[in-house]
Coordinates of C-alpha atoms and ligand atoms in Angstrom, one line a residue:
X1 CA 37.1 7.1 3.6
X2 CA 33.6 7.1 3.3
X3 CA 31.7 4.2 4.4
X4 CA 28.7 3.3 1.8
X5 CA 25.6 3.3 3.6
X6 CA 23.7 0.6 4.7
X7 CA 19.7 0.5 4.9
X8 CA 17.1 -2.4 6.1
X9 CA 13.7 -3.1 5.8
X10 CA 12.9 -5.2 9.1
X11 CA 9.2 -6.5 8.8
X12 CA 7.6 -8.7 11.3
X13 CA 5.8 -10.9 9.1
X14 CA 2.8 -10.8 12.1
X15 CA 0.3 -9.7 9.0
X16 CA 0.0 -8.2 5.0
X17 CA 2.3 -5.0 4.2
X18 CA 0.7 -2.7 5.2
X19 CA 1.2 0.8 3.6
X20 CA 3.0 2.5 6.9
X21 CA 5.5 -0.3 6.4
X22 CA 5.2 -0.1 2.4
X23 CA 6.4 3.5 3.0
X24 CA 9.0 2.9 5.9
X25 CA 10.8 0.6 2.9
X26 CA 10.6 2.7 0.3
X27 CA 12.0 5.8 2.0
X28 CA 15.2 3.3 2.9
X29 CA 15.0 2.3 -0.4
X30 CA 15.0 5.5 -1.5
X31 CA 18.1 6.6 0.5
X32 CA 20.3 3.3 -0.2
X33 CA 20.0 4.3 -3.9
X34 CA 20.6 8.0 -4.0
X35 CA 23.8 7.2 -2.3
X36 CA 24.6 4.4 -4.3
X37 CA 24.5 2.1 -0.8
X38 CA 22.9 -1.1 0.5
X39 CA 19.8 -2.2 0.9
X40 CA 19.0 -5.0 2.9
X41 CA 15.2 -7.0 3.6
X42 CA 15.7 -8.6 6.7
X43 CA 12.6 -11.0 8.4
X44 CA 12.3 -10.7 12.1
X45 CA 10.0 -13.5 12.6
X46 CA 10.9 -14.9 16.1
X47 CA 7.8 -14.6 16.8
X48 CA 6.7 -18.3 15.9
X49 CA 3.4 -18.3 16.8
X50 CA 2.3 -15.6 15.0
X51 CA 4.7 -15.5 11.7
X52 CA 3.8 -17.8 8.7
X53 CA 5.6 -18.3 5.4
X54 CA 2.6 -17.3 3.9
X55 CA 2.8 -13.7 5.1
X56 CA 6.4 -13.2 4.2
X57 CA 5.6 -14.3 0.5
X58 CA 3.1 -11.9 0.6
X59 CA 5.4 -9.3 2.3
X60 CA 7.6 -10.4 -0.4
X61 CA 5.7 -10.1 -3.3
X62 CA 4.0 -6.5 -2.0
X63 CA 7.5 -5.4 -1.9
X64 CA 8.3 -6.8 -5.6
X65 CA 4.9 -5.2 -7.1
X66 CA 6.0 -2.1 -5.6
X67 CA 9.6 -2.2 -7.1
X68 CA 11.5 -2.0 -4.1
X69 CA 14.4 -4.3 -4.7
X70 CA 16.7 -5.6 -2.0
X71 CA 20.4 -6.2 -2.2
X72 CA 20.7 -9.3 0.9
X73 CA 18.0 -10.6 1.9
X74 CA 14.8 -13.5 1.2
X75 CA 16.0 -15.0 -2.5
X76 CA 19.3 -12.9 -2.8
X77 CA 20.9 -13.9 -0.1
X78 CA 24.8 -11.8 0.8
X79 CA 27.6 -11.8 3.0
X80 CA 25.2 -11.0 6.5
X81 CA 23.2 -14.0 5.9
X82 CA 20.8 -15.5 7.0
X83 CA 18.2 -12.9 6.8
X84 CA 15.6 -14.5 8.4
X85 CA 15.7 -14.2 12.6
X86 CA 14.7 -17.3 13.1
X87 CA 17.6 -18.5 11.5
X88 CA 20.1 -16.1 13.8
X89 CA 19.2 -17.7 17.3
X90 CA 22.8 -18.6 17.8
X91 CA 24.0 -14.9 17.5
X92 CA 21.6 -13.4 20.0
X93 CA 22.9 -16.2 22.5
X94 CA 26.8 -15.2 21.9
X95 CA 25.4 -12.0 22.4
X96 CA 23.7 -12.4 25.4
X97 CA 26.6 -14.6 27.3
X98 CA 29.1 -11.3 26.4
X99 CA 26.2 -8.8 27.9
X100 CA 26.4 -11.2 31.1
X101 CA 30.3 -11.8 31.0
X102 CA 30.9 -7.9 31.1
X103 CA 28.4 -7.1 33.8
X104 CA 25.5 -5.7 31.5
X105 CA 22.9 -8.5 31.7
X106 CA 21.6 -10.8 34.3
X107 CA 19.9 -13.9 34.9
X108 CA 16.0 -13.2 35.9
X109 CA 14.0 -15.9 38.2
X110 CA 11.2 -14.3 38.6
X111 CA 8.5 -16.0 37.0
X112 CA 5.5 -14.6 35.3
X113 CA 2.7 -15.0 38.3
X114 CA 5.3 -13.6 41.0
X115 CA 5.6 -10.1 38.4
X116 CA 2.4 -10.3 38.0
X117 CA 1.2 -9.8 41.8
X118 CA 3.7 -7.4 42.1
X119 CA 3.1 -5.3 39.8
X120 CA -1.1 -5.6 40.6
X121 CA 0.2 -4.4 44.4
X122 CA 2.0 -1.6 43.0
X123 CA -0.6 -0.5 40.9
X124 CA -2.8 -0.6 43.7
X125 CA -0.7 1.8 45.2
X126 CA -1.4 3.9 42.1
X127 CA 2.5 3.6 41.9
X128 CA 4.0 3.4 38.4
X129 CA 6.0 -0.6 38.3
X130 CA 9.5 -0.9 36.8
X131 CA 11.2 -4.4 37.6
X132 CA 12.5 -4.1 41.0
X133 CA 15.8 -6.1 40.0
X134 CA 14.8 -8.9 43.0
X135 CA 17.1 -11.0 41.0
X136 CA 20.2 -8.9 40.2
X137 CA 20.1 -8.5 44.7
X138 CA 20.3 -12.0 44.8
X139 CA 23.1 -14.0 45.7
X140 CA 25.8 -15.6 43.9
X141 CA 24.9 -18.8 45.9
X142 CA 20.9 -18.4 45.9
X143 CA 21.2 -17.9 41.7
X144 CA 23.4 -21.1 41.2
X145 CA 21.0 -23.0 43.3
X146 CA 18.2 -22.1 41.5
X147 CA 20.1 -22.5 38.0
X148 CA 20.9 -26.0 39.1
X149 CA 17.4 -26.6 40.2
X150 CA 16.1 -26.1 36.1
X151 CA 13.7 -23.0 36.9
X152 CA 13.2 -21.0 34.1
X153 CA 15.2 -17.8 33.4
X154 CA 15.2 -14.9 31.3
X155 CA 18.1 -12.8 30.7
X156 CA 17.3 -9.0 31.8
X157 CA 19.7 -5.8 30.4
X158 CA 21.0 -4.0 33.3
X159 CA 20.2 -0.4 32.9
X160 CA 23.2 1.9 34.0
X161 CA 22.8 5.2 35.9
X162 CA 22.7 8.5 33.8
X163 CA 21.1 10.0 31.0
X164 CA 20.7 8.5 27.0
X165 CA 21.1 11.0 24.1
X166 CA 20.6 10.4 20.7
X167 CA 20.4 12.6 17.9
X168 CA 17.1 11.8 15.1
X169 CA 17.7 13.3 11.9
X170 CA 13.6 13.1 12.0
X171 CA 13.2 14.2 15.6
X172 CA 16.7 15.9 16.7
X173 CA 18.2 15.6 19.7
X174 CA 16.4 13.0 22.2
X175 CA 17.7 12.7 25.5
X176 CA 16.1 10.5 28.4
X177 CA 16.6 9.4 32.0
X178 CA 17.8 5.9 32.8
X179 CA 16.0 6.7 35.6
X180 CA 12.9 5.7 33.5
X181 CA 13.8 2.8 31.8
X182 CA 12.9 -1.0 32.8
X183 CA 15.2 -3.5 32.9
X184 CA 14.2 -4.7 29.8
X185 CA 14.3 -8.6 29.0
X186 CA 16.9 -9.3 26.2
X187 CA 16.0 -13.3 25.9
X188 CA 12.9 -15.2 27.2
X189 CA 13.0 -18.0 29.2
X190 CA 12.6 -20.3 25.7
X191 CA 15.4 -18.7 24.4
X192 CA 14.2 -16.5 21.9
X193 CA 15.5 -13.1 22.0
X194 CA 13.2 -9.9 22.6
X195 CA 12.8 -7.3 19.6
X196 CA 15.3 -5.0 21.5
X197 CA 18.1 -7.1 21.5
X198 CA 18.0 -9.0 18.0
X199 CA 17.1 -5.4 16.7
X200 CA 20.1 -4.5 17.4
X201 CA 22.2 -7.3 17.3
X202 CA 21.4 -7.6 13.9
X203 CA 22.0 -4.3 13.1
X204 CA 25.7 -4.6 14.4
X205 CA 26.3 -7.5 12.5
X206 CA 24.6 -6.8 9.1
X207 CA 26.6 -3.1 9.6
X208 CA 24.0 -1.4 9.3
X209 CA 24.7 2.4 9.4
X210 CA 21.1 4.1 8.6
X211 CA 17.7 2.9 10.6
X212 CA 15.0 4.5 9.3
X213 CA 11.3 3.3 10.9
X214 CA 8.7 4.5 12.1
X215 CA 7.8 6.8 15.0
X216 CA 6.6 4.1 17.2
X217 CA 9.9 3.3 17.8
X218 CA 11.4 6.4 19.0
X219 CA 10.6 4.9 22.6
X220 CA 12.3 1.8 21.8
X221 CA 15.7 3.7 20.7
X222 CA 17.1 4.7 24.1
X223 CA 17.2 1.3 24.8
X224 CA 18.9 0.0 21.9
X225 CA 21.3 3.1 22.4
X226 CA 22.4 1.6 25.8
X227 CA 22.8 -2.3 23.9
X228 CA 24.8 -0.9 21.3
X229 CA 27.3 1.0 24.1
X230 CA 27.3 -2.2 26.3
X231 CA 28.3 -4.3 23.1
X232 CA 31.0 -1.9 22.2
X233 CA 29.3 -1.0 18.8
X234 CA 28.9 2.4 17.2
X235 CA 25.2 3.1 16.8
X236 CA 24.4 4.0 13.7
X237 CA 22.0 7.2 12.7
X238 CA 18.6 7.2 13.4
X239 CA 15.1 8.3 11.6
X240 CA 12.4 8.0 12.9
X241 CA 9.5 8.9 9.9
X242 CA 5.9 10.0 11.2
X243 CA 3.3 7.5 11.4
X244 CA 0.4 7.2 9.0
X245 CA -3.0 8.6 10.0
X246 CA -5.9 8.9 8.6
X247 CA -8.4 12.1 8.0
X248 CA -9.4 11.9 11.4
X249 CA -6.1 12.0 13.1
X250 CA -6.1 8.4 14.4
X251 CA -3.5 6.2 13.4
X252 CA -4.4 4.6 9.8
X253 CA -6.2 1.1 10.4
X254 CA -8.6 -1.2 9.1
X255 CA -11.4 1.1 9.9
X256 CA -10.4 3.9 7.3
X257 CA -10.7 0.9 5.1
X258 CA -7.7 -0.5 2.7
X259 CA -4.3 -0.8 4.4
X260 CA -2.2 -3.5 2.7
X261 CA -0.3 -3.1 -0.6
X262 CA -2.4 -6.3 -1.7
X263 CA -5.8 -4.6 -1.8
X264 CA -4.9 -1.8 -3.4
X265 CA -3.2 -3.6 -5.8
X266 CA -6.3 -5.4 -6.3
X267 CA -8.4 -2.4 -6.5
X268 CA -6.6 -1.3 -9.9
X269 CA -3.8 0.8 -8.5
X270 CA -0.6 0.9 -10.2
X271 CA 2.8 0.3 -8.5
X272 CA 4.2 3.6 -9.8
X273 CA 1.1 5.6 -8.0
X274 CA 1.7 4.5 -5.3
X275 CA 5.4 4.6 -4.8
X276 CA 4.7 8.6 -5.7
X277 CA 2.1 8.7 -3.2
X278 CA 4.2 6.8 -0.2
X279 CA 7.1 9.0 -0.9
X280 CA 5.3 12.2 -0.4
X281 CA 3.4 10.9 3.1
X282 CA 6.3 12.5 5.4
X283 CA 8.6 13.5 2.3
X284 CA 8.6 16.4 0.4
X285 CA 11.1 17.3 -2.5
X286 CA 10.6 21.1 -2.3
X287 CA 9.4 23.4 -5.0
X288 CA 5.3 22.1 -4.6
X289 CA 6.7 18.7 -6.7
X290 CA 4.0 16.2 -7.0
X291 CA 4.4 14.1 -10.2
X292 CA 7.6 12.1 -9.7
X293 CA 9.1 9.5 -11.2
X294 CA 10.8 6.8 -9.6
X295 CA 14.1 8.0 -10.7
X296 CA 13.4 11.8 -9.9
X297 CA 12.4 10.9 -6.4
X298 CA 15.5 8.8 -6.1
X299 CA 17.7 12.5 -7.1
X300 CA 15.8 14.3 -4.6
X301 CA 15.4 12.0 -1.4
X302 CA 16.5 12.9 1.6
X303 CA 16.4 12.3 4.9
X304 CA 16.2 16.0 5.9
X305 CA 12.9 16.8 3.7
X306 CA 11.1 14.4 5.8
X307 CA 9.0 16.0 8.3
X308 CA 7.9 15.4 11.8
X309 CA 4.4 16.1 11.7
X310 CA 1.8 13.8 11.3
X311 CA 1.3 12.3 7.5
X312 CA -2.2 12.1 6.9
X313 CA -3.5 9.6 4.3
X314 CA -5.8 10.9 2.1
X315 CA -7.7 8.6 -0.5
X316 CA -8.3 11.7 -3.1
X317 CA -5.3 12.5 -3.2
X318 CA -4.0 8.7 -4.2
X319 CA -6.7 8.9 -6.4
X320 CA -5.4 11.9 -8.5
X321 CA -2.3 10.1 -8.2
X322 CA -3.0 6.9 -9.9
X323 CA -5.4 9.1 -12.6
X324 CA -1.9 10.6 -13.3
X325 CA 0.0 7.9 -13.5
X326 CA -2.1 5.9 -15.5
X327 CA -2.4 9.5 -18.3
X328 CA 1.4 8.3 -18.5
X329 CA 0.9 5.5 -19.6
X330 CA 0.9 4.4 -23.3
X331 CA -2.5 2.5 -24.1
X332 CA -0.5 -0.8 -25.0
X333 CA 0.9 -0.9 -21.7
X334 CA -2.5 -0.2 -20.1
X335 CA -3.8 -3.2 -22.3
X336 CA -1.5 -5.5 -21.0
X337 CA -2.5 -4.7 -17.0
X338 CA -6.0 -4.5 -17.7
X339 CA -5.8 -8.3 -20.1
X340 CA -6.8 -10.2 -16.8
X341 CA -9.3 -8.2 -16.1
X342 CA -10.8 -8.4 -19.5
X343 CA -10.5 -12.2 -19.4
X344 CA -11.9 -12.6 -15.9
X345 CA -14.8 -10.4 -17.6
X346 CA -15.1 -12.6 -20.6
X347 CA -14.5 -9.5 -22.9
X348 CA -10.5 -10.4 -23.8
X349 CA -10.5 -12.0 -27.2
X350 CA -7.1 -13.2 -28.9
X351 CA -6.8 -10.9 -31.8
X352 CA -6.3 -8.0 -28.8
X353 CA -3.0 -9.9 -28.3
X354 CA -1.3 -9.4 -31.5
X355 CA -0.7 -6.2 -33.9
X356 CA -3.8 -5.4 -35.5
X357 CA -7.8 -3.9 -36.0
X358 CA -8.4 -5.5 -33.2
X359 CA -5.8 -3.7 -31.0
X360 CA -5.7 -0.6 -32.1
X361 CA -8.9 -0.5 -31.7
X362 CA -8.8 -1.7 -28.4
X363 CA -6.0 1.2 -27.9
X364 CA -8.4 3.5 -29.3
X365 CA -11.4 3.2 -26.9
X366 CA -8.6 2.8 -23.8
X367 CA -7.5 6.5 -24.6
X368 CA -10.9 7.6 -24.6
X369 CA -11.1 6.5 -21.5
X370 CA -8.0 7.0 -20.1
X371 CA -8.5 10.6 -18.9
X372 CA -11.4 9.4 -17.0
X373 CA -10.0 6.1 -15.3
X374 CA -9.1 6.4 -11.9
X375 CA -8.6 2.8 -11.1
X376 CA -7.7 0.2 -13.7
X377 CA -10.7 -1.5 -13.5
X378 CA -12.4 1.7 -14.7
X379 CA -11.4 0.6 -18.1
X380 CA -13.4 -2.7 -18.0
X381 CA -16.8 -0.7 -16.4
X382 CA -16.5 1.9 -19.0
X383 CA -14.9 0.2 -22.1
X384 CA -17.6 -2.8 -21.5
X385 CA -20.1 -1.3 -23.9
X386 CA -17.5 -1.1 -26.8
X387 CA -16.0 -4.4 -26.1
X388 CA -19.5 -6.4 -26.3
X389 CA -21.6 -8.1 -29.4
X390 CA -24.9 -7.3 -27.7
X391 CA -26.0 -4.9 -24.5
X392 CA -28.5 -6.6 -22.8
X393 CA -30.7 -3.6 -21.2
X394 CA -30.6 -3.8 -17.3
X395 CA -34.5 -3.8 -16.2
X396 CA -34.0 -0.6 -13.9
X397 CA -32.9 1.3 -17.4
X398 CA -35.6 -0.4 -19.2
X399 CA -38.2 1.0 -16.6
X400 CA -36.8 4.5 -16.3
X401 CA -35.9 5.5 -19.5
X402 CA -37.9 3.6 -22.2
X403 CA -41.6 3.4 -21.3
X404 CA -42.1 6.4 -23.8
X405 CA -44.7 6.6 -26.2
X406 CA -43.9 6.4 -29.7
X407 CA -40.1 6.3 -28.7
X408 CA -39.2 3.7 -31.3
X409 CA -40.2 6.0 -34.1
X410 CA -38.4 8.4 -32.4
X411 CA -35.1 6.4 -32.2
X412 CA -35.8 5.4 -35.5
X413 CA -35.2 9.0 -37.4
X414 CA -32.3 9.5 -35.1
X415 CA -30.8 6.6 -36.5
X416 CA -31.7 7.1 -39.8
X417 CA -30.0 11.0 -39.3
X418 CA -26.9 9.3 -37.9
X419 CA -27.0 6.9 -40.7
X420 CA -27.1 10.0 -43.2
X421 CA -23.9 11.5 -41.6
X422 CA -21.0 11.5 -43.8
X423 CA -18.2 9.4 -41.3
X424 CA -15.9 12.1 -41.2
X425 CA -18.7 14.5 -39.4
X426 CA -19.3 11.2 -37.2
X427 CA -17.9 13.3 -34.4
X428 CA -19.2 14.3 -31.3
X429 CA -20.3 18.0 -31.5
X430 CA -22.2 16.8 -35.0
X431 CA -23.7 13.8 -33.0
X432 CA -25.0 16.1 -30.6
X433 CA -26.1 18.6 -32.6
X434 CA -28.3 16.1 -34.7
X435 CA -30.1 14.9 -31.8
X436 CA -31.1 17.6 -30.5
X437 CA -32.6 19.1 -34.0
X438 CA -34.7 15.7 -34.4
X439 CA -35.8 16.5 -30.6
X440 CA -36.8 19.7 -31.7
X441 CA -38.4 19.0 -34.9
X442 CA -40.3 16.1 -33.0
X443 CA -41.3 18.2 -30.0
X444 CA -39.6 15.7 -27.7
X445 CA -37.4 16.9 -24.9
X446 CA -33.5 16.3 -26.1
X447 CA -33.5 14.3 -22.8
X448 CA -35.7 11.4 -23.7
X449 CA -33.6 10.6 -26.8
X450 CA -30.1 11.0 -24.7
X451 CA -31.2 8.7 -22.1
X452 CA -32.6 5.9 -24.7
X453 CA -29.5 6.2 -26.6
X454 CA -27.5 5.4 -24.0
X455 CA -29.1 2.4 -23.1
X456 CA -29.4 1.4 -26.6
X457 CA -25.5 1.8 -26.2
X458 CA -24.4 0.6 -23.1
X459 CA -27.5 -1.4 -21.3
X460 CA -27.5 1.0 -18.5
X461 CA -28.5 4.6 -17.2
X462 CA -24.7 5.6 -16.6
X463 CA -21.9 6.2 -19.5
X464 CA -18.8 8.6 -19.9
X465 CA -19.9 11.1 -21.8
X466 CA -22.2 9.9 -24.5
X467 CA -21.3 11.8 -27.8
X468 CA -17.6 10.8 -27.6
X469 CA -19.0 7.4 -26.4
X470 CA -21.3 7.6 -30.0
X471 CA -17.9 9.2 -32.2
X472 CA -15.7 6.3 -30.9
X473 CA -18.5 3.5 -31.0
X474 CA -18.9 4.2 -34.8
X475 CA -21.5 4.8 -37.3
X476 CA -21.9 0.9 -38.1
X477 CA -21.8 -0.2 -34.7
X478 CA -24.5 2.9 -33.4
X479 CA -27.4 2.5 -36.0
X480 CA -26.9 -1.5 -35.6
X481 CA -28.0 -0.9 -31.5
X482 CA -30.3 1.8 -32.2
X483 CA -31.8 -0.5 -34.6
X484 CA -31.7 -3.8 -32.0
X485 CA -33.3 -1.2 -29.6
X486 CA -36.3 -0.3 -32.4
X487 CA -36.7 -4.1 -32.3
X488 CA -37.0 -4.1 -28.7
X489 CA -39.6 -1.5 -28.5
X490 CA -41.4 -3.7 -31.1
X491 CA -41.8 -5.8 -29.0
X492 CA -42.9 -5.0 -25.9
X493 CA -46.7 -4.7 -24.9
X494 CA -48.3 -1.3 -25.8
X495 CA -47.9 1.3 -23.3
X496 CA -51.6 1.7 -22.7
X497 CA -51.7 -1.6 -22.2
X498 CA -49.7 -1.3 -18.9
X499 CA -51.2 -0.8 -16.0
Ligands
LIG501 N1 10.3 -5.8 13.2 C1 10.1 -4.5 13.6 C2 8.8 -4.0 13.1 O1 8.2 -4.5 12.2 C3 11.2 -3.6 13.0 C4 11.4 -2.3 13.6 C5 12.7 -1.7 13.2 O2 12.8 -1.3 12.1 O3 13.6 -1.7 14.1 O4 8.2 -3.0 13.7

C-alpha cells in the first residue's frame, strides 16, 4: 500500500517571507503535487513575544501571491487541526509527561544564573560546556522537595549513549555521536515547548512523512531523530535544501538588498517569475531547462535534482526571468496588473477598462514595450509619454538639449516632413531616414534633432528607442508635440540674450 505523502511548510512568523523560506515552500509544494499528496501550512508561533498576527497575514498572503496553496492549514483548516502552535500546547505536555514516564526526559532545576556561571567557569577553562545533568544525579527525594517548594523547572531530553544516523536525500547518510549532543530542553520553565520538541511532535501527529527545510537544520535533525525513537514514532524522510546566498557567498540578508516576497512584489515582479526563479535556486530539471511553467516544474520536481551546493541568488538572473515571463503574457493581462499602477500615476482613464480605441490602444503601446520591461513598473516609466495630454519638459532636458540656435525652424521642417509622410510609411526606418536628410540638408548634426524630438515627445533626455516610440505615437499626436515644442522655443528669450 502506498502511503500518500505528506509535506509542511512550518514558518515562524518572527518576520516577512522571506525568499529562502518562499523557496523551502515551494519545493514542498512542488513535491506534495507531483505525487498527488498533502500539503500542509503549519504556524509555529510559540514564540509570543516575537510572533504577531500581522506577520502571519503577511506570511499568508506572500504565500497566496505566489500560488502556493495549502491543503490544512490557516483558513482551510483539516483533520490535524489546529495549525497554529500556539494552539497545540496541550499536545506537547502529553508529550512531554510520556518522555518522562518512559525514562527519556527529566525535570531540570537549574536555573538560568546557576548555568550561566557554570558554563562562564568552563569556558574559562577553554573547555567546550554541555549540561552536566546536575539534576538527572539528583535524588528522588531532593527533586520532590524542590517540586513541592514551586521552583521553576524545565523538562530536559535525556540523551542515550551511541551514535544517530540518518539518511538526507539532500545530504546522504549523516551520522553523529551522542557523545556531542546537549541535553536539550524539550519545555521551558513557562510551559512552552522548545522548537525541537513541538517540531517534531507535530510532525508525528499531523503524519507527516516528507520534511523538506533548509540546511540550517541539518544540526537540529539528530536530535529530533532521537525524540521520534523515544516517542515510538517512525521518522519520516528528511531534505535538507541549501541555503540562499548571495554573490558574495554570505548567507542572503538585508544587505544584498530585497529579501521578502512583499518587496519584490512591490517592485513589479510577477508571481510566476519568481516561482521559476525559486525552483531553480537548489533545483535543476536537467537538460539546461530554464523557462518553466508551473505545471512543467510540477512534472519534473524532485527531490533528487536538488543539489547540495550552495544556491547563489543572483538579481540578473531574476531579472531575465521576470522579462520572460512577462513576453508570456498577453497585453490584456499585463493591463490589468499594471491598472494600479496607472491609477496611482493618474494616467488610468475608464475607457482602458472596457473593449475599445482606448484599449487596444493601450495594448498596442504595452507590446511595444513589452520586450523591454523588466519590471512591471517599466510600463508606467516608458508608456508615460503615450499615455499623457501634454509633456511638460523637465528643466535638465530643457538645458541640455534645447538651447540651439535656430532649432525651432529646425523642428519646424521636420514636422512639416513627418506631416508630408503618407501614414502607412509612418514607420520607423522612414521616420529615421527623414530626419536625418533634413539634418543633412540643414547642415545640422542628426543628433541635435534626435535629442529635441525626444523631449518634444517624452519631457525627458531618456526614451526606448525613439523611431518606434515616433511609429507608435502617430502622425497626429507627433506634429501636435513638435508643434507645442515650436511654441516653446517661441517663447523663450533669445539665445544671445543669455548670458
Ligand atoms: N519554524 C521553523 C523555521 O521557521 C521550522 C523549521 C522546520 O521546518 O522544521 O525555521
Amino acid at each position: 500500500m502506498s502511503v500518500i505523502p505528506r509535506l509542511r511548510f512550518a514558518p515562524s512568523p518572527t518576520g516577512l517571507l522571506h525568499i529562502g523560506g518562499a523557496r523551502t515552500a515551494l519545493f514542498n509544494w512542488l513535491y506534495a503535487r507531483r505525487h498527488g499528496g498533502v500539503f500542509v501550512l503549519r504556524i509555529e508561533d510559540t514564540d509570543t513575544r516575537r510572533s504577531s498576527e500581522d506577520l502571519v497575514a503577511g506570511i499568508l498572503s506572500g504565500l497566496r501571491w505566489l500560488g502556493i496553496d495549502w491543503d490544512e492549514g490557516p483558513g482551510v483548516n483539516g483533520p490535524h487541526g489546529p495549525y497554529f502552535q500556539s494552539a497545540r500546547l496541550e499536545n506537547y505536555r502529553v508529550a512531554v509527561d510520556q518522555l518522562v514516564a518512559s525514562g527519556h526526559a527529566y525535570f531540570c532545576f537549574c536555573q538560568p544564573e546557576e548555568l550561566k556561571e557554570r558554563r562562564e567557569a568552563a569556558q574559562a577553562k577553554h573547555a567546550g560546556w554541555m549540561y552536566d545533568r546536575a539534576c538527572l544525579h539528583r535524588s528522588d527525594k531532593a527533586l520532590a522537595q524542590l517540586k513541592s517548594a514551586g521552583i521553576p523547572h524545565a523538562i530536559r531530553f535525556k540523551v542515550p549513549k551511541g551514535r544517530t544516523r540518518f539518511d538526507d536525500v539532500v545530504r546522504g547518510s549523516i551520522e553523529v555521536d551522542n557523545a556531542t549532543i546537549d541535553d536539550f530542553v524539550i519545555l521551558r520553565s513557562d510551559g512552552r515547548p522548545t522548537y525541537h520538541l513541538s517540531v517534531v511532535v507535530d510532525d508525528v501527529d499531523m503524519a507527516i512523512t516528507h520534511v523538506v527545510r533548509g540546511d540550517d537544520h541539518t544540526s537540529n535533525t539528530p536530535k529530533h531523530v532521537l525524540l521520534y525513537e523515544a516517542l515510538n514514532a517512525p521518522p519520516p524522510k528528511f531534505a535538507h535544501v541549501p541555503l540562499i546566498f548571495g554573490a558574495d557567498r554570505k548567507r542572503l540578508s538585508k544587505r544584498h538588498g530585497a529579501t521578502s516576497v512583499a518587496e519584490f512584489q512591490h517592485m513589479g515582479y510577477l508571481p510566476d517569475a519568481l516561482v521559476n526563479f525559486l525552483a531553480l535556486l537548489g533545483w535543476s530539471p536537467g537538460e539546461d531547462r530554464e523557462m518553466l511553467t508551473r505545471d512543467a516544474m510540477v512534472q519534473a520536481f524532485t527531490l533528487e535534482g536538488v543539489s547540495g551546493g550552495n544556491a547563489v541568488f543572483d538579481q540578473k538572473k531574476l531579472d531575465w526571468f521576470n522579462s520572460r515571463h512577462i513576453e508570456l503574457l498577453q497585453a490584456d493581462e499585463i493591463i490589468d496588473k499594471i491598472q494600479p499602477l496607472l491609477e496611482e500615476s493618474r494616467l488610468w482613464r475608464e475607457e482602458y477598462a472596457s473593449v475599445g480605441d482606448s484599449r487596444t490602444w493601450l495594448a498596442s503601446i504595452i507590446n511595444l514595450l513589452k520586450s523591454r520591461a523588466t519590471v512591471l513598473p517599466d510600463f508606467i516609466e516608458y508608456g508615460r509619454p503615450f499615455l499623457v495630454d501634454e509633456v511638460t519638459y523637465e528643466p535638465e532636458a530643457v538645458k541640455k538639449r534645447l538651447l540651439v540656435v535656430g532649432l525651432a525652424d529646425h523642428v519646424a521642417a521636420l514636422r512639416e516632413a513627418y506631416a508630408a509622410l503618407e501614414e502607412d510609411r509612418f514607420d520607423s526606418s522612414s521616420l529615421e531616414r527623414v530626419l536625418r536628410s533634413i539634418a543633412d540638408s540643414r547642415s545640422i548634426k542628426a543628433g541635435v534633432l534626435i535629442h529635441a524630438t525626444r523631449v518634444a515627445m517624452t519631457g525627458t533626455t531618456v526614451s526606448p528607442s525613439l523611431f518606434e516610440m515616433v511609429e507608435l505615437m502617430g502622425r497626429a499626436k507627433t506634429t501636435s508635440r513638435l508643434k507645442a515644442l515650436e511654441q516653446f522655443l517661441a517663447e523663450q528669450p533669445p539665445l544671445d540674450s543669455l548670458s
